[in-house]
Amino acid sequence: DVKVTQSSRYLVKRTGEKVFLECVQDMDHENMFWYRQDPGLGLRLIYFSYDVKMKEKGDIPEGYSVSREKKERFSLILESASTNQTSMYLCASRGGRAYNEQFFGPGTRLTVL
Amino acid sequence: AQSVTQLGSHVSVSEGALVLLRCNYSSSVPPYLFWYVQYPNQGLQLLLKYTTGATLVKGINGFEAEFKKSETSFHLTKPSAHMSDAAEYFCVVSPFSGGYNKLIFGAGTRLAVHP
């Protein structure tokens, strides 16, 4: 079974803190993605990576950065957390072509106080 | 810009009744189409997908969807709802060309199944 794991299910941070969300996949997929999920808005793409050290901005990259030093690991960084970044964060990975499915992790529910 | 519209943010059906979740997309070129399901406190899981070929696509758990190019629709159906089908369902488009790494998600439809 494909496994995408995320470092935390629930996280509570304070405004201004630096936050790291980690994602690991075990299927040797080239592509990895970070989304945030908010009620009524579906999923919105923050960043994606198509190879080690390669990244591209998604639809809502402001306030976020990413790191991909190893193929299996993709990190999302909130440099200075703000209350409007309270959300569910989902990581996904995909091998090969666009018609292949994305495999999702269980999500991290982040609350910024 | 391409978009996905799911009609009805909440749908409620009785156990054993037909499930119909509606999805329309806007695209000049037929994209790849997916339905994902999200059970409470879990990530998304693929139900089914359409890429090319047969327009009626069968997925897991008895769900199916039909791609209708003339209507730009990809509605999801299941003949008989089960309590375990209660979840949120997302219709998703993957552009056929350009920006191929980006999925476009509908806002989601939350399905409730009552006894």
GROMACS .gro file of C-alpha atoms in nm:
model
  228
    1ASP     CA    1   0.000   0.000   0.000
    2VAL     CA    2   0.112   0.349  -0.082
    3LYS     CA    3   0.175   0.542   0.231
    4VAL     CA    4   0.190   0.915   0.272
    5THR     CA    5   0.251   1.013   0.630
    6GLN     CA    6   0.244   1.351   0.797
    7SER     CA    7   0.438   1.431   1.111
    8SER     CA    8   0.146   1.553   1.320
    9ARG     CA    9  -0.232   1.514   1.315
   10TYR     CA   10  -0.293   1.814   1.537
   11LEU     CA   11  -0.070   2.113   1.605
   12VAL     CA   12  -0.124   2.428   1.809
   13LYS     CA   13   0.116   2.719   1.763
   14ARG     CA   14   0.133   3.083   1.861
   15THR     CA   15   0.135   3.380   1.626
   16GLY     CA   16   0.485   3.455   1.502
   17GLU     CA   17   0.622   3.106   1.560
   18LYS     CA   18   0.806   2.918   1.286
   19VAL     CA   19   0.617   2.601   1.197
   20PHE     CA   20   0.741   2.292   1.016
   21LEU     CA   21   0.504   2.038   0.865
   22GLU     CA   22   0.669   1.720   0.742
   23CYS     CA   23   0.546   1.476   0.479
   24VAL     CA   24   0.701   1.144   0.381
   25GLN     CA   25   0.599   0.906   0.100
   26ASP     CA   26   0.726   0.555   0.041
   27MET     CA   27   0.645   0.501  -0.328
   28ASP     CA   28   0.941   0.678  -0.490
   29HIS     CA   29   0.707   0.936  -0.642
   30GLU     CA   30   0.860   1.231  -0.825
   31ASN     CA   31   0.579   1.473  -0.749
   32MET     CA   32   0.473   1.597  -0.408
   33PHE     CA   33   0.217   1.858  -0.313
   34TRP     CA   34   0.101   2.069  -0.020
   35TYR     CA   35  -0.261   2.182   0.002
   36ARG     CA   36  -0.468   2.361   0.255
   37GLN     CA   37  -0.831   2.271   0.303
   38ASP     CA   38  -1.088   2.519   0.429
   39PRO     CA   39  -1.467   2.468   0.453
   40GLY     CA   40  -1.647   2.566   0.134
   41LEU     CA   41  -1.323   2.627  -0.056
   42GLY     CA   42  -1.216   2.274  -0.137
   43LEU     CA   43  -0.842   2.216  -0.153
   44ARG     CA   44  -0.605   2.488  -0.265
   45LEU     CA   45  -0.251   2.419  -0.380
   46ILE     CA   46   0.023   2.594  -0.183
   47TYR     CA   47   0.338   2.450  -0.342
   48PHE     CA   48   0.444   2.145  -0.535
   49SER     CA   49   0.772   1.977  -0.614
   50TYR     CA   50   0.850   1.764  -0.920
   51ASP     CA   51   1.198   1.657  -0.816
   52VAL     CA   52   1.451   1.690  -0.537
   53LYS     CA   53   1.532   2.057  -0.471
   54MET     CA   54   1.276   2.162  -0.733
   55LYS     CA   55   0.962   2.351  -0.636
   56GLU     CA   56   0.692   2.561  -0.791
   57LYS     CA   57   0.436   2.794  -0.642
   58GLY     CA   58   0.076   2.691  -0.638
   59ASP     CA   59  -0.225   2.915  -0.606
   60ILE     CA   60  -0.167   3.046  -0.254
   61PRO     CA   61   0.209   3.044  -0.174
   62GLU     CA   62   0.216   3.367   0.028
   63GLY     CA   63   0.336   3.313   0.383
   64TYR     CA   64   0.471   2.964   0.307
   65SER     CA   65   0.794   2.808   0.188
   66VAL     CA   66   0.892   2.448   0.115
   67SER     CA   67   1.193   2.225   0.117
   68ARG     CA   68   1.266   1.899  -0.065
   69GLU     CA   69   1.614   1.772   0.013
   70LYS     CA   70   1.527   1.404  -0.034
   71LYS     CA   71   1.289   1.246  -0.280
   72GLU     CA   72   1.066   1.094  -0.015
   73ARG     CA   73   1.031   1.402   0.205
   74PHE     CA   74   0.858   1.735   0.142
   75SER     CA   75   0.838   1.997   0.414
   76LEU     CA   76   0.607   2.295   0.444
   77ILE     CA   77   0.735   2.590   0.646
   78LEU     CA   78   0.540   2.876   0.792
   79GLU     CA   79   0.808   3.135   0.859
   80SER     CA   80   0.593   3.340   1.096
   81ALA     CA   81   0.260   3.180   1.168
   82SER     CA   82  -0.051   3.396   1.160
   83THR     CA   83  -0.407   3.325   1.269
   84ASN     CA   84  -0.530   3.317   0.908
   85GLN     CA   85  -0.309   3.014   0.853
   86THR     CA   86  -0.526   2.809   1.087
   87SER     CA   87  -0.640   2.530   0.858
   88MET     CA   88  -0.615   2.163   0.761
   89TYR     CA   89  -0.296   2.091   0.566
   90LEU     CA   90  -0.283   1.795   0.332
   91CYS     CA   91   0.022   1.648   0.167
   92ALA     CA   92  -0.001   1.435  -0.147
   93SER     CA   93   0.230   1.251  -0.383
   94ARG     CA   94   0.195   1.128  -0.740
   95GLY     CA   95   0.409   0.925  -0.971
   96GLY     CA   96   0.443   0.994  -1.342
   97ARG     CA   97   0.168   1.146  -1.548
   98ALA     CA   98  -0.116   1.386  -1.473
   99TYR     CA   99  -0.376   1.109  -1.519
  100ASN     CA  100  -0.232   0.917  -1.227
  101GLU     CA  101  -0.400   0.962  -0.895
  102GLN     CA  102  -0.258   1.163  -0.612
  103PHE     CA  103  -0.217   0.980  -0.282
  104PHE     CA  104  -0.299   1.187   0.023
  105GLY     CA  105  -0.175   1.186   0.377
  106PRO     CA  106  -0.416   1.202   0.673
  107GLY     CA  107  -0.374   1.577   0.718
  108THR     CA  108  -0.246   1.808   0.989
  109ARG     CA  109  -0.497   2.032   1.161
  110LEU     CA  110  -0.303   2.345   1.253
  111THR     CA  111  -0.439   2.603   1.495
  112VAL     CA  112  -0.255   2.933   1.532
  113LEU     CA  113  -0.347   3.128   1.844
  114ALA     CA  114  -0.941   2.965  -1.623
  115GLN     CA  115  -1.071   2.617  -1.566
  116SER     CA  116  -1.317   2.559  -1.286
  117VAL     CA  117  -1.519   2.284  -1.124
  118THR     CA  118  -1.868   2.331  -0.987
  119GLN     CA  119  -2.032   2.086  -0.751
  120LEU     CA  120  -2.403   2.150  -0.718
  121GLY     CA  121  -2.511   2.125  -0.356
  122SER     CA  122  -2.268   2.156  -0.068
  123HIS     CA  123  -2.484   1.915   0.136
  124VAL     CA  124  -2.685   1.619   0.012
  125SER     CA  125  -2.895   1.397   0.237
  126VAL     CA  126  -3.036   1.058   0.134
  127SER     CA  127  -3.201   0.763   0.304
  128GLU     CA  128  -3.018   0.435   0.337
  129GLY     CA  129  -3.091   0.231   0.024
  130ALA     CA  130  -3.176   0.534  -0.190
  131LEU     CA  131  -2.999   0.651  -0.502
  132VAL     CA  132  -2.699   0.876  -0.453
  133LEU     CA  133  -2.643   1.146  -0.716
  134LEU     CA  134  -2.368   1.405  -0.671
  135ARG     CA  135  -2.340   1.657  -0.949
  136CYS     CA  136  -2.023   1.797  -1.103
  137ASN     CA  137  -1.970   2.030  -1.397
  138TYR     CA  138  -1.640   2.156  -1.527
  139SER     CA  139  -1.540   2.433  -1.761
  140SER     CA  140  -1.275   2.345  -2.013
  141SER     CA  141  -1.241   2.378  -2.389
  142VAL     CA  142  -1.049   2.051  -2.396
  143PRO     CA  143  -1.179   1.751  -2.201
  144PRO     CA  144  -0.957   1.716  -1.898
  145TYR     CA  145  -0.880   1.417  -1.682
  146LEU     CA  146  -1.158   1.385  -1.423
  147PHE     CA  147  -1.154   1.234  -1.077
  148TRP     CA  148  -1.381   1.182  -0.781
  149TYR     CA  149  -1.218   1.166  -0.439
  150VAL     CA  150  -1.382   1.084  -0.106
  151GLN     CA  151  -1.280   1.210   0.236
  152TYR     CA  152  -1.404   1.025   0.542
  153PRO     CA  153  -1.404   1.212   0.874
  154ASN     CA  154  -1.054   1.288   1.004
  155GLN     CA  155  -0.886   1.125   0.707
  156GLY     CA  156  -0.709   1.228   0.390
  157LEU     CA  157  -0.862   1.200   0.043
  158GLN     CA  158  -0.899   0.866  -0.131
  159LEU     CA  159  -0.957   0.808  -0.502
  160LEU     CA  160  -1.304   0.674  -0.589
  161LEU     CA  161  -1.268   0.668  -0.967
  162LYS     CA  162  -1.119   0.851  -1.262
  163TYR     CA  163  -1.180   0.919  -1.629
  164THR     CA  164  -0.889   0.962  -1.865
  165THR     CA  165  -0.990   0.834  -2.211
  166GLY     CA  166  -1.208   0.561  -2.356
  167ALA     CA  167  -1.530   0.437  -2.201
  168THR     CA  168  -1.734   0.727  -2.067
  169LEU     CA  169  -1.899   0.525  -1.789
  170VAL     CA  170  -1.640   0.470  -1.520
  171LYS     CA  171  -1.678   0.230  -1.230
  172GLY     CA  172  -1.504   0.290  -0.901
  173ILE     CA  173  -1.475   0.146  -0.555
  174ASN     CA  174  -1.761   0.083  -0.313
  175GLY     CA  175  -2.022   0.060  -0.591
  176PHE     CA  176  -1.982   0.415  -0.720
  177GLU     CA  177  -1.975   0.508  -1.086
  178ALA     CA  178  -1.962   0.826  -1.291
  179GLU     CA  179  -2.039   0.914  -1.650
  180PHE     CA  180  -1.840   1.161  -1.853
  181LYS     CA  181  -2.068   1.366  -2.079
  182LYS     CA  182  -1.866   1.593  -2.303
  183SER     CA  183  -2.168   1.774  -2.447
  184GLU     CA  184  -2.284   1.866  -2.096
  185THR     CA  185  -1.933   1.911  -1.950
  186SER     CA  186  -2.049   1.697  -1.662
  187PHE     CA  187  -1.910   1.411  -1.455
  188HIS     CA  188  -2.185   1.320  -1.210
  189LEU     CA  189  -2.126   1.055  -0.943
  190THR     CA  190  -2.391   0.793  -0.869
  191LYS     CA  191  -2.450   0.490  -0.651
  192PRO     CA  192  -2.772   0.286  -0.681
  193SER     CA  193  -2.816   0.220  -0.309
  194ALA     CA  194  -2.668   0.432  -0.031
  195HIS     CA  195  -2.509   0.275   0.273
  196MET     CA  196  -2.450   0.439   0.607
  197SER     CA  197  -2.075   0.403   0.551
  198ASP     CA  198  -2.099   0.631   0.244
  199ALA     CA  199  -2.140   0.936   0.468
  200ALA     CA  200  -1.837   1.149   0.378
  201GLU     CA  201  -1.730   1.450   0.176
  202TYR     CA  202  -1.689   1.403  -0.198
  203PHE     CA  203  -1.470   1.611  -0.426
  204CYS     CA  204  -1.489   1.637  -0.803
  205VAL     CA  205  -1.143   1.712  -0.940
  206VAL     CA  206  -1.010   1.816  -1.278
  207SER     CA  207  -0.658   1.768  -1.406
  208PRO     CA  208  -0.594   1.991  -1.707
  209PHE     CA  209  -0.508   1.792  -2.018
  210SER     CA  210  -0.236   2.034  -2.117
  211GLY     CA  211  -0.049   2.310  -1.945
  212GLY     CA  212  -0.011   2.318  -1.569
  213TYR     CA  213  -0.034   1.943  -1.567
  214ASN     CA  214   0.078   1.923  -1.210
  215LYS     CA  215  -0.216   2.119  -1.082
  216LEU     CA  216  -0.546   1.967  -0.982
  217ILE     CA  217  -0.854   2.186  -0.967
  218PHE     CA  218  -1.088   2.088  -0.686
  219GLY     CA  219  -1.456   2.148  -0.652
  220ALA     CA  220  -1.572   2.289  -0.319
  221GLY     CA  221  -1.697   1.948  -0.208
  222THR     CA  222  -2.034   1.789  -0.134
  223ARG     CA  223  -2.100   1.648   0.210
  224LEU     CA  224  -2.319   1.338   0.187
  225ALA     CA  225  -2.534   1.242   0.484
  226VAL     CA  226  -2.707   0.903   0.492
  227HIS     CA  227  -2.991   0.854   0.737
  228PRO     CA  228  -3.166   0.532   0.840
   0.00000   0.00000   0.00000
